[in-house]
XYZ file of C-alpha atoms in Angstrom:
635
model
C 62.007 -102.113 17.542
C 61.453 -105.261 15.404
C 62.776 -104.866 11.885
C 59.313 -105.756 10.150
C 57.387 -102.486 12.296
C 60.293 -99.999 11.170
C 59.867 -101.162 7.190
C 55.821 -100.940 7.954
C 56.400 -97.288 8.851
C 58.262 -96.713 6.146
C 56.058 -97.594 3.499
C 53.080 -95.603 5.056
C 55.264 -92.495 4.957
C 55.941 -93.115 1.423
C 52.034 -93.659 0.487
C 51.250 -90.494 2.524
C 53.723 -88.221 1.115
C 52.539 -89.583 -2.393
C 49.167 -88.633 -1.661
C 50.308 -85.341 -0.804
C 52.181 -84.541 -3.586
C 49.359 -85.719 -5.980
C 46.984 -83.461 -4.178
C 49.133 -80.461 -4.307
C 49.374 -81.280 -7.907
C 45.804 -81.428 -8.813
C 45.329 -77.894 -6.563
C 48.124 -76.581 -8.916
C 46.274 -77.563 -12.191
C 43.017 -76.361 -10.964
C 44.544 -73.228 -9.839
C 46.114 -72.863 -13.343
C 43.068 -74.123 -15.489
C 41.373 -71.377 -13.028
C 44.039 -68.692 -14.001
C 43.610 -69.484 -17.805
C 40.174 -69.497 -17.822
C 39.897 -66.007 -16.402
C 42.707 -64.679 -18.542
C 41.120 -65.966 -21.296
C 37.780 -63.943 -20.468
C 39.763 -61.190 -19.620
C 41.703 -60.896 -22.901
C 39.340 -62.625 -25.165
C 35.894 -62.608 -24.213
C 35.523 -59.571 -22.111
C 38.221 -57.909 -23.949
C 36.237 -54.761 -25.853
C 34.599 -54.218 -22.212
C 37.806 -53.680 -20.154
C 39.780 -52.011 -23.079
C 37.017 -49.183 -23.155
C 36.999 -48.680 -19.456
C 41.063 -48.615 -19.507
C 40.854 -46.062 -22.261
C 38.276 -43.768 -20.314
C 40.743 -44.147 -17.387
C 43.825 -42.915 -19.864
C 42.079 -40.552 -22.446
C 40.003 -37.784 -20.632
C 37.917 -35.287 -22.709
C 38.654 -31.975 -20.994
C 36.951 -28.837 -21.738
C 38.637 -25.410 -22.720
C 36.811 -22.518 -21.568
C 36.270 -19.312 -24.214
C 38.040 -16.031 -23.886
C 35.415 -13.553 -22.909
C 34.775 -10.707 -25.084
C 36.259 -7.206 -24.098
C 34.244 -4.144 -23.816
C 35.323 -0.779 -25.051
C 33.448 2.852 -24.760
C 32.861 4.721 -28.096
C 36.610 6.223 -28.495
C 38.177 2.597 -27.902
C 39.455 3.087 -24.492
C 39.014 -0.697 -22.659
C 36.849 -0.959 -19.897
C 36.600 -4.665 -19.080
C 39.535 -7.324 -20.086
C 40.931 -10.294 -19.318
C 44.238 -10.563 -17.486
C 46.038 -14.189 -16.283
C 45.296 -15.008 -12.573
C 46.394 -18.194 -10.769
C 44.123 -20.517 -8.784
C 45.063 -23.147 -5.700
C 42.930 -26.544 -7.098
C 42.400 -29.570 -5.431
C 40.806 -33.034 -7.058
C 39.325 -34.430 -4.435
C 39.213 -38.099 -5.587
C 43.456 -37.468 -5.915
C 43.372 -36.586 -2.290
C 43.661 -39.211 0.732
C 42.172 -37.239 3.308
C 40.636 -33.722 2.364
C 40.998 -32.022 6.002
C 44.875 -33.207 6.434
C 45.259 -31.728 2.734
C 43.844 -28.377 3.925
C 45.466 -28.281 7.058
C 49.096 -28.787 4.778
C 48.467 -26.274 2.630
C 46.920 -23.727 5.489
C 50.834 -24.127 6.731
C 52.255 -23.320 3.333
C 49.838 -20.630 2.075
C 47.430 -19.244 4.727
C 43.833 -19.813 4.258
C 41.185 -17.863 5.502
C 37.545 -18.696 6.591
C 36.571 -17.412 3.411
C 38.288 -19.549 1.467
C 37.565 -22.770 2.980
C 33.774 -22.167 3.591
C 33.294 -21.020 -0.200
C 35.296 -24.364 -1.265
C 32.994 -26.572 0.721
C 30.109 -24.838 -1.055
C 31.979 -25.633 -4.536
C 32.890 -29.456 -4.057
C 29.345 -30.108 -3.083
C 28.590 -29.407 -6.814
C 31.555 -30.466 -8.752
C 31.499 -33.064 -11.073
C 33.788 -36.332 -10.519
C 37.488 -35.933 -10.899
C 36.687 -31.723 -11.540
C 39.528 -29.452 -10.295
C 37.903 -27.513 -7.167
C 39.028 -24.116 -6.748
C 40.425 -23.285 -3.152
C 42.527 -20.040 -3.556
C 42.380 -17.448 -6.016
C 44.548 -14.747 -7.028
C 47.841 -16.880 -6.033
C 51.265 -14.878 -5.812
C 54.038 -15.820 -7.431
C 55.507 -16.419 -4.051
C 52.702 -18.861 -2.699
C 53.202 -20.911 -6.465
C 56.986 -21.283 -5.717
C 56.309 -22.652 -1.967
C 53.882 -25.055 -3.415
C 56.380 -25.977 -5.968
C 58.706 -27.196 -3.183
C 55.841 -28.971 -0.907
C 54.223 -30.634 -3.843
C 54.953 -34.502 -2.549
C 53.329 -33.273 0.557
C 49.886 -32.320 -1.263
C 49.130 -34.922 -4.191
C 46.051 -33.918 -5.879
C 46.309 -30.217 -5.471
C 47.440 -28.079 -8.268
C 47.863 -24.746 -9.548
C 45.580 -23.452 -12.526
C 46.440 -20.982 -14.828
C 43.640 -18.896 -16.242
C 42.437 -15.698 -17.607
C 39.727 -13.614 -14.964
C 38.036 -10.399 -15.554
C 39.237 -7.084 -14.834
C 37.829 -3.746 -14.719
C 40.343 -1.143 -15.004
C 38.542 1.888 -13.812
C 36.921 0.172 -10.963
C 33.908 1.801 -9.637
C 33.889 4.561 -12.429
C 31.718 1.942 -14.778
C 30.039 -0.049 -11.597
C 26.361 0.376 -12.250
C 26.787 0.402 -16.134
C 29.226 -2.523 -16.632
C 27.909 -4.652 -13.750
C 30.309 -7.637 -13.086
C 31.214 -11.413 -13.661
C 31.325 -13.587 -10.650
C 31.043 -17.559 -9.976
C 28.589 -19.449 -11.244
C 26.068 -20.310 -8.567
C 24.279 -23.323 -8.077
C 20.757 -21.636 -9.114
C 22.667 -20.586 -12.485
C 23.838 -24.076 -13.003
C 20.196 -25.219 -13.434
C 19.656 -22.809 -16.473
C 23.072 -22.616 -18.380
C 24.149 -24.806 -21.090
C 26.184 -27.380 -19.263
C 28.373 -27.999 -22.630
C 28.955 -24.454 -23.289
C 30.009 -23.340 -19.960
C 32.128 -26.512 -18.941
C 35.270 -25.739 -18.024
C 34.320 -21.774 -17.378
C 34.167 -20.271 -13.827
C 32.752 -16.933 -14.465
C 28.915 -15.594 -15.813
C 27.715 -11.862 -15.850
C 26.082 -10.952 -12.781
C 24.276 -7.884 -13.304
C 24.906 -4.858 -15.823
C 25.741 -5.418 -19.325
C 27.700 -8.479 -18.214
C 24.778 -10.126 -17.457
C 22.713 -8.373 -20.300
C 24.858 -9.521 -23.106
C 26.519 -12.575 -21.650
C 25.554 -14.896 -24.802
C 27.097 -12.395 -26.884
C 30.659 -12.219 -24.804
C 30.775 -15.695 -23.268
C 31.634 -17.513 -26.510
C 31.617 -21.100 -27.402
C 33.676 -24.013 -25.352
C 36.403 -25.843 -26.858
C 38.040 -28.971 -26.132
C 41.018 -31.769 -26.018
C 40.911 -35.378 -25.962
C 44.231 -35.955 -23.663
C 46.274 -38.780 -22.056
C 47.024 -39.190 -19.001
C 48.958 -41.088 -16.567
C 47.859 -42.753 -13.333
C 48.230 -39.264 -10.804
C 46.125 -37.474 -13.397
C 49.329 -35.917 -15.212
C 48.659 -35.018 -18.576
C 51.179 -36.861 -20.893
C 50.043 -35.988 -24.307
C 47.568 -34.187 -26.314
C 45.336 -36.123 -28.911
C 43.054 -34.078 -30.457
C 42.094 -30.237 -29.758
C 39.296 -28.209 -30.575
C 40.171 -24.699 -29.929
C 37.139 -22.549 -28.311
C 35.400 -19.658 -30.310
C 36.253 -16.421 -27.934
C 33.302 -14.076 -26.998
C 32.634 -11.125 -29.133
C 33.994 -7.811 -28.417
C 31.890 -5.167 -27.677
C 31.503 -1.052 -28.141
C 29.574 0.950 -26.206
C 27.839 4.473 -26.833
C 29.353 5.432 -23.637
C 32.044 8.272 -23.604
C 34.698 7.492 -20.847
C 35.599 11.092 -20.276
C 31.809 12.247 -20.312
C 31.191 9.292 -17.307
C 34.849 10.271 -15.717
C 33.377 14.192 -15.474
C 29.417 12.920 -14.313
C 31.152 11.049 -11.615
C 33.377 13.602 -10.318
C 30.345 16.151 -10.291
C 28.699 13.605 -8.174
C 31.621 13.247 -5.639
C 30.535 13.659 -1.891
C 26.863 13.211 -2.981
C 24.269 10.617 -3.523
C 22.426 10.367 -6.708
C 22.783 9.982 -10.547
C 23.213 11.527 -14.107
C 22.366 10.113 -17.204
C 23.174 11.367 -20.719
C 22.093 10.564 -23.965
C 22.158 11.385 -27.753
C 18.817 12.644 -28.496
C 18.617 11.530 -32.182
C 19.746 8.437 -31.506
C 18.957 7.045 -28.281
C 22.500 6.314 -27.162
C 23.532 6.353 -23.805
C 26.613 8.249 -23.564
C 27.086 8.231 -19.815
C 25.324 6.616 -16.849
C 26.473 7.235 -13.245
C 25.365 6.343 -9.874
C 26.829 7.588 -6.861
C 28.406 6.300 -4.695
C 29.830 3.320 -6.856
C 32.138 0.463 -5.614
C 35.006 -1.658 -6.966
C 33.441 -4.123 -9.246
C 36.341 -5.912 -9.347
C 35.911 -7.392 -5.474
C 32.984 -9.581 -7.009
C 34.909 -11.287 -9.653
C 36.243 -13.968 -7.797
C 33.949 -14.049 -5.005
C 33.777 -11.155 -2.364
C 34.873 -11.687 1.138
C 32.269 -11.787 3.914
C 33.631 -8.236 5.247
C 33.897 -6.668 2.132
C 30.546 -7.492 1.370
C 29.229 -6.355 4.572
C 30.828 -2.808 4.619
C 29.103 -2.406 0.897
C 25.547 -4.052 2.203
C 25.498 -1.968 5.633
C 26.813 1.316 3.938
C 24.020 3.913 4.407
C 24.747 5.490 1.278
C 23.940 2.518 -0.786
C 26.830 2.143 -2.975
C 25.772 -0.953 -4.703
C 21.955 0.668 -5.528
C 21.713 1.780 -8.969
C 19.849 5.156 -8.601
C 19.931 5.707 -12.196
C 17.989 2.766 -13.089
C 15.968 1.914 -9.682
C 15.914 4.996 -7.932
C 12.442 6.385 -8.160
C 12.036 10.450 -7.397
C 9.095 12.714 -7.645
C 10.047 14.714 -11.192
C 9.016 18.227 -9.643
C 9.311 20.808 -11.946
C 11.605 19.328 -14.135
C 7.851 17.749 -15.628
C 6.482 21.307 -16.424
C 7.904 21.797 -19.695
C 6.092 18.450 -20.689
C 2.844 19.553 -19.308
C 3.257 23.138 -21.204
C 3.508 21.057 -24.270
C 0.337 19.088 -23.407
C -1.794 22.343 -22.605
C -0.902 23.711 -26.002
C -1.236 20.432 -28.001
C -5.105 20.053 -26.797
C -5.832 23.482 -27.128
C -6.032 24.121 -23.196
C -3.947 27.069 -23.504
C -1.885 29.189 -26.241
C 1.581 30.856 -25.694
C -0.541 33.943 -24.596
C -2.427 32.782 -22.580
C -1.915 34.941 -19.170
C -3.487 33.681 -15.551
C -3.590 35.833 -12.544
C -0.993 34.325 -9.547
C -2.098 35.550 -6.504
C 0.536 32.974 -4.685
C -2.334 30.001 -4.369
C -4.561 28.412 -6.153
C -8.029 26.510 -5.502
C -10.441 24.081 -6.763
C -13.980 25.024 -7.985
C -16.229 24.824 -4.752
C -13.017 24.114 -2.222
C -11.547 26.240 -0.019
C -8.647 24.530 0.366
C -5.311 26.701 -0.903
C -2.263 24.982 -2.836
C 0.514 27.621 -2.553
C 2.746 28.882 -5.128
C 6.568 28.566 -3.910
C 6.765 32.508 -4.220
C 4.602 34.165 -1.147
C 2.692 36.582 -2.926
C 2.739 34.738 -6.099
C 4.055 36.053 -9.504
C 1.745 38.464 -10.877
C -1.401 39.117 -12.467
C -0.084 38.293 -15.751
C 1.696 35.146 -16.203
C 1.936 33.485 -19.474
C 3.507 30.189 -20.352
C 7.063 31.017 -21.075
C 7.105 32.731 -17.685
C 5.496 30.082 -15.829
C 8.432 27.544 -16.949
C 11.291 30.255 -16.357
C 9.903 30.718 -13.244
C 8.608 27.795 -12.140
C 5.408 29.260 -11.439
C 3.157 26.534 -9.195
C 0.107 28.433 -9.866
C 0.466 28.120 -13.649
C 0.662 24.502 -13.708
C -1.950 23.937 -10.897
C -4.581 25.821 -13.091
C -3.159 23.952 -15.984
C -3.159 20.242 -14.707
C -6.610 20.858 -13.491
C -7.831 21.865 -16.813
C -6.032 18.841 -18.930
C -7.253 16.388 -16.345
C -5.501 13.496 -15.208
C -6.373 11.404 -18.236
C -4.604 13.605 -20.901
C -1.980 14.028 -18.337
C -1.489 10.139 -17.941
C -1.667 9.612 -21.747
C 1.013 12.282 -22.653
C 3.383 11.320 -20.507
C 3.212 7.878 -21.323
C 4.601 9.263 -24.810
C 7.424 10.775 -23.117
C 8.478 7.261 -21.645
C 7.373 8.107 -18.448
C 5.459 5.222 -16.070
C 7.283 2.519 -18.182
C 10.599 1.005 -18.254
C 12.581 2.346 -21.579
C 13.571 -1.024 -22.777
C 17.451 0.021 -21.981
C 19.938 -2.602 -22.607
C 20.691 -3.386 -18.997
C 19.083 -4.796 -16.045
C 16.938 -4.416 -13.105
C 15.349 -1.105 -14.519
C 12.246 0.077 -12.626
C 9.340 1.890 -14.446
C 8.625 4.590 -12.487
C 4.967 5.817 -11.978
C 2.678 7.653 -14.120
C -0.543 7.341 -12.127
C -3.432 7.368 -13.473
C -7.342 6.364 -12.367
C -7.232 2.781 -12.864
C -3.573 2.640 -10.896
C -5.511 4.349 -8.066
C -8.383 1.845 -8.134
C -5.817 -0.896 -8.589
C -3.438 -0.148 -5.995
C -5.069 2.070 -3.325
C -8.665 0.812 -3.764
C -10.039 4.310 -4.174
C -11.180 7.076 -6.431
C -9.282 9.881 -8.477
C -9.345 13.234 -6.663
C -9.061 16.401 -8.238
C -6.530 17.329 -5.916
C -4.172 14.749 -6.757
C -4.346 15.855 -10.333
C -2.704 19.212 -8.949
C -0.092 17.714 -7.233
C 0.925 15.829 -10.809
C 0.832 18.975 -12.504
C 3.881 20.207 -10.515
C 5.495 16.489 -10.471
C 4.718 15.624 -6.904
C 1.960 13.811 -5.445
C 2.366 9.874 -6.292
C 4.322 10.567 -9.416
C 7.914 9.275 -9.676
C 10.441 8.943 -12.538
C 13.622 7.500 -12.541
C 16.796 9.670 -13.482
C 16.997 7.306 -16.762
C 13.076 8.287 -17.607
C 13.906 12.089 -16.800
C 17.182 12.072 -19.593
C 14.472 10.140 -22.030
C 12.006 12.553 -21.200
C 14.170 15.251 -21.830
C 15.259 13.701 -25.507
C 11.947 13.486 -26.587
C 11.732 17.329 -26.067
C 14.980 17.589 -27.787
C 13.888 15.455 -30.608
C 10.982 17.040 -30.844
C 8.718 13.792 -30.696
C 10.993 10.928 -31.223
C 10.860 8.308 -28.344
C 14.237 5.934 -28.332
C 14.758 2.999 -26.496
C 17.879 4.335 -24.627
C 20.855 1.951 -25.758
C 24.334 1.237 -24.534
C 25.553 -0.933 -27.061
C 27.015 0.640 -29.821
C 28.260 -2.129 -32.009
C 29.060 -5.835 -31.751
C 32.395 -6.526 -33.288
C 31.957 -4.824 -36.446
C 28.471 -4.378 -36.868
C 26.640 -1.666 -36.117
C 23.648 -1.618 -33.116
C 20.954 1.055 -33.480
C 18.737 2.053 -31.106
C 14.790 1.128 -31.740
C 12.567 4.150 -32.294
C 9.504 3.338 -29.952
C 7.303 6.398 -30.799
C 7.149 9.815 -32.750
C 4.919 12.519 -32.004
C 3.970 13.654 -35.317
C 0.564 15.270 -34.193
C 2.316 18.172 -32.331
C 3.218 21.206 -34.063
C 6.316 22.268 -34.660
C 5.204 26.057 -33.209
C 4.307 24.058 -30.127
C 8.040 22.583 -29.614
C 9.176 25.870 -30.721
C 7.087 27.314 -27.542
C 8.430 24.806 -25.113
C 12.306 25.288 -26.117
C 12.322 28.781 -25.970
C 10.841 28.432 -22.922
C 13.345 25.949 -21.458
C 16.241 28.355 -23.195
C 15.291 31.284 -21.313
C 15.478 29.058 -17.847
C 18.808 29.390 -18.379
C 19.369 32.800 -20.074
C 16.454 34.697 -18.816
C 17.046 37.441 -16.193
C 14.258 35.720 -14.054
C 15.251 31.668 -15.135
C 15.843 29.314 -12.237
C 18.763 28.120 -14.028
C 20.035 31.693 -15.019
C 23.757 31.068 -13.278
C 24.680 28.857 -15.494
C 24.853 30.836 -18.290
C 28.383 32.517 -17.714
C 30.942 31.694 -20.207
C 28.233 29.324 -22.209
C 29.428 29.371 -25.654
C 26.552 27.105 -26.670
C 22.576 27.439 -26.570
C 21.329 25.056 -23.622
C 17.110 24.624 -22.650
C 16.908 23.678 -19.235
C 14.737 23.166 -16.366
C 15.515 22.735 -12.914
C 13.758 20.965 -10.094
C 13.430 20.079 -6.170
C 11.426 17.464 -5.034
C 10.523 17.139 -1.101
C 11.494 13.930 1.166
C 9.698 14.607 4.367
C 6.145 16.410 4.407
C 6.282 19.607 6.527
C 3.269 21.094 7.989
C 0.990 23.549 6.496
C 1.737 27.249 7.347
C 5.272 26.055 8.097
C 8.417 27.220 5.955
C 11.199 25.062 4.640
C 14.336 25.332 6.836
C 17.010 23.182 6.039
C 19.019 23.559 9.151
C 16.179 22.443 11.214
C 16.122 19.111 9.165
C 18.301 15.852 9.213
C 20.488 15.942 5.985
C 18.847 13.177 4.662
C 15.337 14.668 5.310
C 16.694 17.578 3.100
C 14.762 18.056 -0.603
C 15.998 16.415 -3.952
C 17.808 18.382 -6.681
C 16.992 17.806 -10.229
C 17.909 19.407 -13.445
C 17.223 18.444 -16.838
C 18.716 19.871 -19.985
C 19.496 19.754 -23.641
C 22.166 21.452 -25.769
C 22.844 23.206 -28.022
C 19.341 23.742 -27.797
C 19.210 24.604 -31.954
C 21.004 21.406 -32.952
C 20.657 18.857 -29.839
C 23.509 16.361 -29.235
C 22.902 15.487 -25.772
C 20.558 15.521 -23.401
C 21.093 15.744 -20.059
C 19.264 14.643 -16.351
C 20.725 15.012 -12.534
C 19.503 13.981 -9.581
C 21.405 14.361 -6.361
C 19.787 13.237 -3.155
C 19.125 15.951 -0.431
C 21.207 18.473 -2.531
C 17.875 20.785 -2.269
C 18.659 23.130 -4.956
C 18.107 22.024 -8.565
C 19.365 25.235 -10.180
C 22.598 25.818 -8.064
C 23.582 22.005 -7.034
C 22.125 19.908 -9.910
C 22.601 22.492 -12.457
C 26.437 22.696 -12.509
C 26.812 19.203 -12.712
C 24.937 19.003 -15.833
C 26.588 22.174 -17.403
C 29.788 19.913 -16.930
C 28.906 17.078 -18.219
C 27.461 19.077 -21.142
C 30.705 20.976 -21.741
C 32.716 17.687 -21.444
C 30.804 16.264 -24.254
C 30.197 18.967 -26.779
C 33.755 21.226 -26.002
C 36.155 17.939 -24.957
C 38.995 19.042 -23.030
C 38.260 22.740 -23.159
C 36.740 23.080 -19.725
C 35.275 26.741 -19.110
C 34.619 27.470 -15.310
C 31.435 26.389 -13.955
C 29.146 28.966 -11.958
C 27.013 27.900 -9.457
C 23.501 28.690 -10.448
C 20.924 31.220 -8.618
C 20.043 29.594 -4.815
C 16.493 31.260 -5.848
C 13.858 28.490 -5.774
C 10.432 27.541 -5.733
C 8.043 25.816 -3.382
C 4.080 25.319 -2.210
C 1.998 23.654 0.240
C 0.439 20.308 -0.467
C -3.214 20.472 0.008
C -3.327 17.041 1.353
C -0.179 16.500 3.295
C 0.440 19.826 4.503
C 4.001 19.345 3.076
C 5.718 22.697 2.285
C 8.278 21.640 -1.117
C 10.260 24.077 -2.730
C 11.748 24.079 -5.969
């Protein structure tokens, strides 16, 4: 190659190289200027914006749930407490693959279908970066397993918290109710700030009624955390205000005796202090273990309760509506005296049946052949004479029966501090017209006279009505709560029957005493060993109708079609301290089945640990023929 050409190529290459170097330097300068500009923007122009965002990532405001208030009986026995529990939680934002994480957890700690299904429901309504419970009541052994495998499951933590626990289990199920996980519907109505960090809320019963008092006020803390969400230090803390402790009027010993008295039966018992309205015991049987509901009941357990033919979830004390049957007779007797329709000396002939004027239909007495020709009010109450109360109801009329019954708390909710109470039914002309679209007939008044027909009452209402008799006209709203903290809570006085004379109260009270103490009383079997004076009335309410002319045959009926047994009482009769109502479904005999249960409850309250033998009451009972249905009903 010629030397000149060689020199020319070398010059060209150097020039190209120089251009490339220049371009590279210029590009580096441009990129450097861009970086400097961006850095200046981040550090100077947008400093406050990014500093705030950084602090948000680094500093978190965490709620501190308040401790729920405790519940005690009148003697200081703990009925609802808070115990430590460990919960496995997951923060979705710190998990790469939720399905893979769940699969790994399942290898370490077995999860059931309910755990996963409930977790996915909670996941759908959580807040960002909120720890969502996956499994409750995690054991120490499982916690150790998770600790060893922690590197495999980032975003999974063990959360220590206090959860509700009911030491007596099913004994107070229908009175206390229970707390449970906050539902989506409840999230729409509760204060989102005050319930931050709280997973539980009162669902039914006292726990729901006094939720605001028991819950407390949320606290919070500002914490510094690292990129993995681990708390490095607490910057600021405001402690929560714990919920208020409450004390009940209920006596746990009396409650236990009442529950034991119903063992093997379906029914309810309510006991009250007639002079204060304080609820001493309230039992519905069968019950259920409320602890099952606290962390979310399993489908299997809930299905078993729902499908149980004895309906353990049903609060018979507040929701069961039964014909009061002959337990209503003392009230109608008092109405007759008050309105001047009868006097204590008024006597009627009882041939064993009653007929309305110009009506050939016969309303039968439970006692074939009747009680005789000279039956007065006291004898009618003691022997539960149907004919006497047929005639008395006819003379009083439904309007006066209705208005007088309302004064005893019948046909209306009592105002008890609990949930889901039903009102029963004190029928009237207006009710019949509105609900049935028909007129009221005299025969319907006759049935109300013996607590049958349309008339219905809850066991609580029967206890309230009995308390009104015991307190001689004072009608209190029944109250479970005795004190909130150190502050005593009184029961509201809803009415006072000052217009009823002392003489009339005396007459009715004495009649009810003779139910137990009289030779012909339907509760005479209870007087053996009785160390106090008891006033009472038994009753038996029909479940199914029996054709006219037929006799009630217990053995021929399905057990669940047999009559209900009722008994109301108060004691001591001369200075009442307790009033009791007992309803035993399909128990048949008020005096001999429900009566002993009432006696046990009264003994437990008045005598404490002294527990004399309780002798069953008389199996003697009354019955009648329902003129409209042909049903044969016995008392």
